[in-house]
Amino acid sequence: MTPNVRGALLMVASMAAFTINDALVKLVGQSIPLFQLVAMRGALATVLVFILARHLGALHIEFPRHDRWLIIFRCVAELVATFFFLTALMHMPLANVTAVLQALPLTVTLGAALFFGEVIGWRRIAAITLGFVGMLLIVRPGPEGFSIYAIYALVAVASVTVRDLITRRMSAEVPSMVVTLATSLSITLAATAASLIEGWAPVSTSSGAMVAGAAVFVLMGYLFSVMVMRVGEIGFVAPFRYSSLIWALGLGWAVFGDWPDAITMLGAVLVVGAGMFTLFRERSRHADE
């Protein structure tokens, strides 16, 4: 098995793990309040990340003060993204929310051009525009009017874009496990505080098992995504991130009985196509350099 094939399989596995986590959260969210759910999942995930980081010896915090502020800002962006994404997930079909998130390579590329001065050609600008058209088709107004939860999904995309742009500005000295641990801990603490106001509901054995499963799959998704960065060519492996939409379509149909209509599917195709073209152009640009 070549490094590129291993990398592609790891990327597919990472996307599967994250999507299964989303499905479990959507399922258990029907019986447990949102903040309680996030607090429970976050507590277990934080413990697992801490154990893993300690095992890997990646808990040192000897990096520039500038990076510490970036980690704080990144945690805030992740908090906002988590709230809006999970709220949208509870009220929208899994595949629809996942399809909206496929616009991230486009929004990050655009954000890097606007805020960091990175140069993008007219082809990538056209691809970004086409991708945004596809995103509008996915979150379009329905017969009952524009859904507030579609706006929540768009806010989640914007928040994750900010998070990823902040991550780009971090120094190489910052261990990724430290960033992950700080993010997980901040979300857990914020959700716990909010849950005290929202109130807690009794947790059945099945619900507890699904929360635990969600935490494990989140960790698996992270592990696989880290392993992806260490094998294969990024330009070859990156497009396989769109396999998350396939997983979401399958799980949405099998678990929730949801299947997107033709217009939503067209929008998803436009978003994915535009994203893959953008990744291809990025790969070609680096090859030319």
Coordinates of C-alpha atoms in Angstrom, one line a residue:
M1 CA 0.0 0.0 0.0
T2 CA 1.5 3.3 -1.1
P3 CA 1.7 6.3 1.3
N4 CA -0.9 8.1 -0.8
V5 CA -3.4 5.2 -0.5
R6 CA -2.8 5.0 3.2
G7 CA -3.3 8.7 3.6
A8 CA -6.6 8.5 1.6
L9 CA -7.9 5.7 3.7
L10 CA -7.0 7.5 6.9
M11 CA -8.8 10.7 5.6
V12 CA -11.9 8.6 4.8
A13 CA -11.7 7.0 8.3
S14 CA -11.3 10.4 9.9
M15 CA -14.4 11.8 8.1
A16 CA -16.4 8.7 9.0
A17 CA -15.5 9.0 12.7
F18 CA -16.5 12.7 12.8
T19 CA -19.8 12.0 10.9
I20 CA -20.7 9.1 13.2
N21 CA -20.1 11.4 16.1
D22 CA -22.5 13.9 14.6
A23 CA -25.1 11.2 14.1
L24 CA -24.8 10.0 17.7
V25 CA -25.0 13.6 19.0
K26 CA -28.1 14.2 16.9
L27 CA -29.7 11.0 18.2
V28 CA -29.0 11.5 21.9
G29 CA -29.9 15.2 21.6
Q30 CA -33.5 14.1 21.3
S31 CA -33.5 13.1 25.0
I32 CA -30.7 15.3 26.6
P33 CA -30.5 19.1 26.7
L34 CA -27.8 20.5 24.4
F35 CA -25.5 21.9 27.0
Q36 CA -25.7 18.8 29.2
L37 CA -24.8 16.7 26.1
V38 CA -21.8 18.9 25.2
A39 CA -20.6 18.9 28.8
M40 CA -20.8 15.2 29.1
R41 CA -19.1 14.5 25.8
G42 CA -16.5 17.2 26.4
A43 CA -15.6 15.8 29.8
L44 CA -14.9 12.4 28.5
A45 CA -13.1 13.7 25.4
T46 CA -10.9 16.0 27.5
V47 CA -9.8 13.1 29.7
L48 CA -9.1 10.9 26.6
V49 CA -7.1 13.7 24.9
F50 CA -5.1 14.4 28.1
I51 CA -4.2 10.7 28.5
L52 CA -3.1 10.6 24.8
A53 CA -1.2 13.9 25.0
R54 CA 0.6 12.8 28.1
H55 CA 1.5 9.5 26.5
L56 CA 2.9 11.3 23.5
G57 CA 4.8 13.7 25.7
A58 CA 3.0 16.7 24.0
L59 CA 1.9 18.6 27.1
H60 CA 4.7 21.2 27.2
I61 CA 3.5 24.9 27.0
E62 CA 6.9 26.4 26.3
F63 CA 5.9 28.6 23.3
P64 CA 5.7 32.3 22.6
R65 CA 3.1 34.5 24.5
H66 CA 1.7 35.5 21.1
D67 CA 0.6 31.9 20.6
R68 CA -1.1 31.7 23.9
W69 CA -3.4 34.6 22.9
L70 CA -4.1 32.8 19.6
I71 CA -5.1 29.7 21.4
I72 CA -7.5 31.7 23.5
F73 CA -9.0 33.3 20.5
R74 CA -9.2 29.9 18.8
C75 CA -11.1 28.4 21.7
V76 CA -13.6 31.3 21.6
A77 CA -14.1 30.6 17.8
E78 CA -14.5 26.9 18.5
L79 CA -17.1 27.6 21.3
V80 CA -19.2 29.7 18.9
A81 CA -18.9 27.1 16.1
T82 CA -19.9 24.3 18.5
F83 CA -23.0 26.0 19.7
F84 CA -24.3 27.0 16.3
F85 CA -23.3 23.8 14.5
L86 CA -24.9 21.5 17.1
T87 CA -28.0 23.6 17.3
A88 CA -28.3 23.4 13.5
L89 CA -27.6 19.7 13.6
M90 CA -30.5 19.1 16.0
H91 CA -33.0 20.8 13.6
M92 CA -31.6 20.0 10.1
P93 CA -31.0 16.8 8.2
L94 CA -27.5 15.4 8.9
A95 CA -26.5 15.5 5.2
N96 CA -27.7 19.1 4.8
V97 CA -25.5 20.4 7.6
T98 CA -22.6 18.3 6.5
A99 CA -22.9 19.7 2.9
V100 CA -22.8 23.3 4.2
L101 CA -19.6 22.5 6.0
Q102 CA -18.0 21.3 2.8
A103 CA -17.6 25.0 1.9
L104 CA -14.8 25.4 4.5
P105 CA -11.9 25.1 2.0
L106 CA -13.5 27.8 0.0
T107 CA -14.1 30.2 3.0
V108 CA -10.7 29.6 4.4
T109 CA -9.1 30.3 1.0
L110 CA -11.2 33.5 0.7
G111 CA -10.3 34.5 4.3
A112 CA -6.6 34.0 3.7
A113 CA -6.8 36.3 0.7
L114 CA -8.8 39.0 2.5
F115 CA -6.9 39.0 5.8
F116 CA -3.4 37.6 5.1
G117 CA -2.9 39.0 1.6
E118 CA -2.6 35.5 0.0
V119 CA -2.9 35.8 -3.8
I120 CA -5.8 33.9 -5.5
G121 CA -6.3 33.9 -9.2
W122 CA -9.6 34.4 -11.1
R123 CA -10.1 30.6 -11.5
R124 CA -10.2 30.1 -7.7
I125 CA -12.4 33.2 -7.3
A126 CA -14.8 31.8 -9.8
A127 CA -14.8 28.4 -7.9
I128 CA -15.4 30.2 -4.6
T129 CA -18.4 32.1 -6.1
L130 CA -19.8 28.8 -7.6
G131 CA -19.4 27.1 -4.2
F132 CA -21.3 29.9 -2.5
V133 CA -24.1 29.5 -5.0
G134 CA -24.2 25.8 -4.1
M135 CA -24.3 26.7 -0.4
L136 CA -27.3 29.0 -1.0
L137 CA -29.1 26.2 -2.8
I138 CA -28.6 24.0 0.3
V139 CA -29.9 26.5 2.8
R140 CA -32.4 28.1 0.5
P141 CA -35.8 29.3 1.9
G142 CA -38.4 26.5 2.1
P143 CA -42.2 26.7 1.8
E144 CA -42.4 28.0 5.3
G145 CA -39.7 30.6 4.8
F146 CA -36.0 30.8 5.6
S147 CA -35.0 28.5 8.5
I148 CA -33.2 30.2 11.3
Y149 CA -31.2 26.9 11.7
A150 CA -29.9 27.4 8.2
I151 CA -28.4 30.7 9.3
Y152 CA -27.0 28.8 12.4
A153 CA -25.2 26.5 10.0
L154 CA -23.7 29.4 8.1
V155 CA -22.6 31.1 11.3
A156 CA -20.9 27.8 12.2
V157 CA -19.0 27.8 8.9
A158 CA -17.9 31.4 9.5
S159 CA -16.7 30.5 13.0
V160 CA -14.8 27.5 11.9
T161 CA -13.2 29.6 9.2
V162 CA -12.0 32.1 11.8
R163 CA -10.7 29.2 13.9
D164 CA -8.7 27.8 11.0
L165 CA -7.3 31.2 10.0
I166 CA -6.2 31.6 13.6
T167 CA -4.6 28.2 13.5
R168 CA -2.6 29.3 10.5
R169 CA -1.0 32.1 12.4
M170 CA 0.3 29.8 15.2
S171 CA 4.0 29.0 15.5
A172 CA 5.3 25.5 14.7
E173 CA 6.4 25.2 18.3
V174 CA 2.8 24.9 19.5
P175 CA 1.9 21.2 19.9
S176 CA -1.3 20.3 18.2
M177 CA -2.3 18.2 21.2
V178 CA -2.1 21.2 23.5
V179 CA -4.4 23.2 21.2
T180 CA -6.8 20.3 21.1
L181 CA -6.7 19.8 24.9
A182 CA -7.2 23.6 25.5
T183 CA -10.2 23.6 23.1
S184 CA -11.8 20.6 24.5
L185 CA -11.4 21.8 28.1
S186 CA -12.8 25.3 27.3
I187 CA -15.9 23.8 25.6
T188 CA -16.5 21.5 28.5
L189 CA -16.2 24.3 31.1
A190 CA -18.5 26.6 29.1
A191 CA -21.1 23.9 28.4
T192 CA -21.0 22.9 32.1
A193 CA -21.7 26.4 33.2
A194 CA -24.5 26.9 30.7
S195 CA -26.0 23.5 31.6
L196 CA -26.4 24.6 35.2
I197 CA -28.8 27.3 33.9
E198 CA -30.5 25.1 31.4
G199 CA -30.9 22.2 33.8
W200 CA -30.0 18.5 33.5
A201 CA -32.2 15.6 32.5
P202 CA -31.9 12.0 33.6
V203 CA -29.5 10.0 31.4
S204 CA -30.5 6.5 30.4
T205 CA -28.0 3.7 29.8
S206 CA -28.4 3.9 26.1
S207 CA -28.0 7.7 26.1
G208 CA -24.9 7.5 28.2
A209 CA -23.5 4.9 25.9
M210 CA -24.1 7.1 22.8
V211 CA -22.5 10.1 24.5
A212 CA -19.4 7.9 25.3
G213 CA -19.4 6.7 21.8
A214 CA -19.5 10.3 20.5
A215 CA -16.5 11.2 22.6
V216 CA -14.5 8.2 21.4
F217 CA -15.4 8.9 17.7
V218 CA -14.3 12.5 18.1
L219 CA -11.0 11.4 19.4
M220 CA -10.6 8.8 16.6
G221 CA -11.4 11.5 14.1
Y222 CA -8.7 13.7 15.5
L223 CA -6.1 10.9 15.7
F224 CA -6.8 9.8 12.1
S225 CA -6.6 13.4 10.9
V226 CA -3.2 13.8 12.6
M227 CA -1.9 10.6 11.0
V228 CA -3.1 11.9 7.6
M229 CA -0.7 14.8 7.9
R230 CA 2.2 12.3 8.2
V231 CA 1.7 10.1 5.2
G232 CA 1.1 10.8 1.5
E233 CA 0.9 14.0 -0.4
I234 CA -1.6 16.6 1.0
G235 CA -2.7 17.6 -2.5
F236 CA -3.7 13.9 -3.2
V237 CA -5.2 13.2 0.2
A238 CA -7.1 16.4 0.9
P239 CA -10.0 15.8 -1.6
F240 CA -11.0 12.7 0.3
R241 CA -12.3 14.9 3.1
Y242 CA -15.4 15.2 1.0
S243 CA -16.2 11.6 1.8
S244 CA -17.9 13.0 4.9
L245 CA -20.8 13.9 2.7
I246 CA -21.2 10.3 1.5
W247 CA -21.1 9.1 5.1
A248 CA -23.7 11.8 6.1
L249 CA -26.0 10.8 3.2
G250 CA -25.8 7.1 4.2
L251 CA -26.3 7.7 8.0
G252 CA -29.0 10.3 7.4
W253 CA -31.0 7.9 5.3
A254 CA -30.3 4.8 7.5
V255 CA -30.7 6.3 10.9
F256 CA -33.0 9.3 10.5
G257 CA -34.8 8.5 7.2
D258 CA -33.7 11.7 5.6
W259 CA -32.7 12.1 2.0
P260 CA -31.9 15.5 0.4
D261 CA -34.1 16.7 -2.5
A262 CA -32.7 17.4 -6.0
I263 CA -31.9 21.1 -5.4
T264 CA -30.0 20.3 -2.2
M265 CA -28.0 17.6 -4.0
L266 CA -27.2 20.0 -6.8
G267 CA -26.0 22.5 -4.2
A268 CA -23.8 19.9 -2.6
V269 CA -22.3 18.9 -5.9
L270 CA -21.5 22.5 -6.7
V271 CA -19.9 23.0 -3.3
V272 CA -17.8 19.8 -3.5
G273 CA -16.8 20.4 -7.1
A274 CA -15.7 24.0 -6.3
G275 CA -13.8 22.8 -3.3
M276 CA -12.0 20.1 -5.1
F277 CA -11.1 22.5 -7.9
T278 CA -9.7 25.0 -5.4
L279 CA -7.6 22.2 -3.8
F280 CA -6.3 21.2 -7.2
R281 CA -5.3 24.8 -8.1
E282 CA -3.6 25.1 -4.7
R283 CA -1.7 21.9 -5.4
S284 CA -0.7 23.1 -8.8
R285 CA 0.4 26.5 -7.5
H286 CA 2.7 24.9 -4.9
A287 CA 4.1 22.5 -7.6
D288 CA 5.0 25.5 -9.8
E289 CA 6.8 27.1 -6.9

